[in-house]
């Protein structure tokens, strides 16, 4: 970090404040929010190809309620020529702040002006450079959430100091530039440059301000549809996919405007596809950025892949209201935007595609991660205490993306659809272009429904963990239910009880299911409506997945379900029952081998693509983690044969794709690998399916990981065949799987010390590095990977740390590895949020060790 001193008559040499704090403490944010209002940023950036930084000029206006020193946030750049209300001030950057001295600030409007530079790099900075190796062009884009705007320009980097941004970008004249608002004017500059002025934004939080620049092309010029931009080398591909993307977005805008009773809140809506983008998408106001790979599929896509893409598009779109129009005051309420965006994406999709069984997909995509984290010691309440914004990255994860929408679904069930919708409308209406907290939303629901939600909120929002709900039932001599009692227990054993709402199902042979609504607000309750009903074949407490909690089958029901699962015709029901059985495996209460054998027996007849994909995933997990090597050796040939047969003969193309992926995941014997090589060489074709580059590269990766004798030759061939930008990334990914210690060491050094390596290259190679069969080789990196966590939290984008831990801890299955993780937790001085992340991720390792001990 360089410090540049302003030259003219220095003010503020003596400060009224103590040394500025690191990061943005909540107290500082509160103080500034009380002191400052009416923020306006006038920003000029000059973007130069290949340059390590961008130069800028800023004029910042705001009202102060009293005179006193004020901290601006700014780190990793340089600042000069700072004036405050016309007075020259020392532009000193200290601990990520520039102090505006008290004697320069006065009550009322203040004007700050300065020149600055901000770093630009392939990774680790707020302005990222992507080099397109396909046509040797470059692209620059910003990504600020949660607190990296201050790495691009001096600002008040907290969500509740919304500002109006007026942006001027100077860039090469053949570049397109995109930002939150429409272009106001463009004018030619010197030496092939052009300056673009964007109209001023409505008030938005700093993390929602963005720009992208480079030879982007607009995919279609269809009036009335949202704009979609792509890098020029992918234009043709994008033109094939764009109509669907624009169509679902346009339908989503109509649906959400009417559902929220609020028109689209910003003057325009564009989507920009960014290759290797760190997240699936980021909802900048009026300019969502999407990971290009999430839209333009790199593998042969299934119907589910298309629907997942639609939920991504609708998720980011919902944020325009939920997050951008009305924003959480502080990142402790992150769930307010993420939970609702996630829930509303499914709600919108269910309404736009009534035949798609969308709530089944919600259960499949959302609940496993939610219950996964909530049954670990690393879980947190939905409301997460964040004392300093520099810890906000850790708030992103399954709690806000999975538990929050799961709990919201239960709340919608309790309130009813109309009250739920009216509560959301009221909340948005009362906080347009402003900030709000979770309690504002709860109050809105209470006002429209007349129902107190205080207990509900205290249990579900403020307390961590979840209940396991069990049923005890029996029938009398007349074959009628004479007992039906529900109990709950805290999965973590911390003594909590929750208000649980659910729909219990009494299931029969040859008779319609009886559904009973149940609410369990204490440890124990009788469900009286069940008494006297005909004796069911089995009972499942969470039909239609309204409840949030672990719902295992009682012994009698489980026996009946295992016998009859193949005959359950309702696919949602079937999916829930399989899910419950899998939960029993993870609880070490059902032998993984029994689950695998049941799955292999029923899978050939399973016609639902997403359920088949789920089950195959569970089979692979069980084979690679839970069963012992002898059992695996016995089951693998049968699994390989099934996968290769289904890949060729399944009736639907989606299923053939799923089974191709299954073969790649499971194959390890010489016969299995031979099939994979035949697919790669084209000798064996998956009927009706054209493999895409990443399909091929993942075969090569698997063969390298499994130490196939032909793997290296196949790698060389594939590198010749696909030397595109993507191809180079995938070759890097594939070689991370090489089972050799020297190679592992090179990769590991690269991960921690090569700042020019794009983050998504590293992310994609972490799994292959930690391939399931290489735990002995990778155990040596477990401790160093844990030790690197503080650096990773500091330098990497939001989801990276979790991916890192999942790869390095997830690559292990042994008690020895478990002991190392526990020892590290005991001895290392770690931030609390990192400790929780380790506890969260290592839960799967604990389960693996327990399952292996229980079923040796
Ligand atoms: Zn989101």
PDB file of N, CA, C and O and ligand atoms in Angstrom, residues 281-283 315-316 319 322 337-339 341-342 396 401, ligand 1:
ATOM      1  N   UNK A 281     -24.213 -15.834  -9.500  1.00  0.00           N
ATOM      2  CA  UNK A 281     -24.659 -14.538  -9.980  1.00  0.00           C
ATOM      3  C   UNK A 281     -24.552 -13.502  -8.887  1.00  0.00           C
ATOM      4  O   UNK A 281     -24.431 -13.849  -7.707  1.00  0.00           O
ATOM      5  N   UNK A 282     -24.571 -12.245  -9.271  1.00  0.00           N
ATOM      6  CA  UNK A 282     -24.566 -11.158  -8.287  1.00  0.00           C
ATOM      7  C   UNK A 282     -25.529 -10.085  -8.762  1.00  0.00           C
ATOM      8  O   UNK A 282     -25.430  -9.576  -9.881  1.00  0.00           O
ATOM      9  N   UNK A 283     -26.422  -9.738  -7.851  1.00  0.00           N
ATOM     10  CA  UNK A 283     -27.603  -8.933  -8.194  1.00  0.00           C
ATOM     11  C   UNK A 283     -27.348  -7.432  -8.175  1.00  0.00           C
ATOM     12  O   UNK A 283     -28.089  -6.698  -7.528  1.00  0.00           O
ATOM     13  N   UNK A 315     -33.632 -16.001  -8.896  1.00  0.00           N
ATOM     14  CA  UNK A 315     -33.038 -15.619  -7.604  1.00  0.00           C
ATOM     15  C   UNK A 315     -32.432 -14.213  -7.719  1.00  0.00           C
ATOM     16  O   UNK A 315     -32.745 -13.325  -6.912  1.00  0.00           O
ATOM     17  N   UNK A 316     -31.597 -14.006  -8.717  1.00  0.00           N
ATOM     18  CA  UNK A 316     -30.955 -12.690  -8.857  1.00  0.00           C
ATOM     19  C   UNK A 316     -32.004 -11.619  -9.157  1.00  0.00           C
ATOM     20  O   UNK A 316     -31.906 -10.488  -8.693  1.00  0.00           O
ATOM     21  N   UNK A 319     -33.818 -10.385  -6.091  1.00  0.00           N
ATOM     22  CA  UNK A 319     -32.993  -9.452  -5.321  1.00  0.00           C
ATOM     23  C   UNK A 319     -33.215  -7.994  -5.718  1.00  0.00           C
ATOM     24  O   UNK A 319     -32.945  -7.096  -4.930  1.00  0.00           O
ATOM     25  N   UNK A 322     -35.866  -7.567  -3.284  1.00  0.00           N
ATOM     26  CA  UNK A 322     -35.473  -8.056  -1.971  1.00  0.00           C
ATOM     27  C   UNK A 322     -33.961  -8.015  -1.831  1.00  0.00           C
ATOM     28  O   UNK A 322     -33.285  -8.971  -2.126  1.00  0.00           O
ATOM     29  N   UNK A 337     -32.240 -11.124   2.522  1.00  0.00           N
ATOM     30  CA  UNK A 337     -32.203 -11.094   1.068  1.00  0.00           C
ATOM     31  C   UNK A 337     -31.985 -12.483   0.470  1.00  0.00           C
ATOM     32  O   UNK A 337     -32.655 -12.855  -0.476  1.00  0.00           O
ATOM     33  N   UNK A 338     -31.081 -13.267   1.042  1.00  0.00           N
ATOM     34  CA  UNK A 338     -30.775 -14.566   0.408  1.00  0.00           C
ATOM     35  C   UNK A 338     -31.893 -15.578   0.607  1.00  0.00           C
ATOM     36  O   UNK A 338     -32.257 -16.299  -0.318  1.00  0.00           O
ATOM     37  N   UNK A 339     -32.431 -15.635   1.814  1.00  0.00           N
ATOM     38  CA  UNK A 339     -33.497 -16.601   2.080  1.00  0.00           C
ATOM     39  C   UNK A 339     -34.703 -16.345   1.196  1.00  0.00           C
ATOM     40  O   UNK A 339     -35.283 -17.265   0.599  1.00  0.00           O
ATOM     41  N   UNK A 341     -34.805 -14.500  -1.648  1.00  0.00           N
ATOM     42  CA  UNK A 341     -34.507 -14.643  -3.078  1.00  0.00           C
ATOM     43  C   UNK A 341     -34.587 -16.113  -3.465  1.00  0.00           C
ATOM     44  O   UNK A 341     -35.137 -16.477  -4.510  1.00  0.00           O
ATOM     45  N   UNK A 342     -34.064 -16.955  -2.586  1.00  0.00           N
ATOM     46  CA  UNK A 342     -34.062 -18.393  -2.853  1.00  0.00           C
ATOM     47  C   UNK A 342     -35.506 -18.917  -2.873  1.00  0.00           C
ATOM     48  O   UNK A 342     -35.916 -19.603  -3.802  1.00  0.00           O
ATOM     49  N   UNK A 396     -22.052 -16.200   4.691  1.00  0.00           N
ATOM     50  CA  UNK A 396     -22.592 -16.830   3.479  1.00  0.00           C
ATOM     51  C   UNK A 396     -22.435 -18.334   3.588  1.00  0.00           C
ATOM     52  O   UNK A 396     -21.356 -18.823   3.877  1.00  0.00           O
ATOM     53  N   UNK A 401     -28.676 -19.596   2.613  1.00  0.00           N
ATOM     54  CA  UNK A 401     -29.147 -20.048   1.296  1.00  0.00           C
ATOM     55  C   UNK A 401     -30.088 -21.249   1.378  1.00  0.00           C
ATOM     56  O   UNK A 401     -30.826 -21.519   0.447  1.00  0.00           O
TER      57      UNK A 401
HETATM   58 ZN1  LIG B   1     -28.534 -14.056  -3.646  1.00  0.00          ZN
END
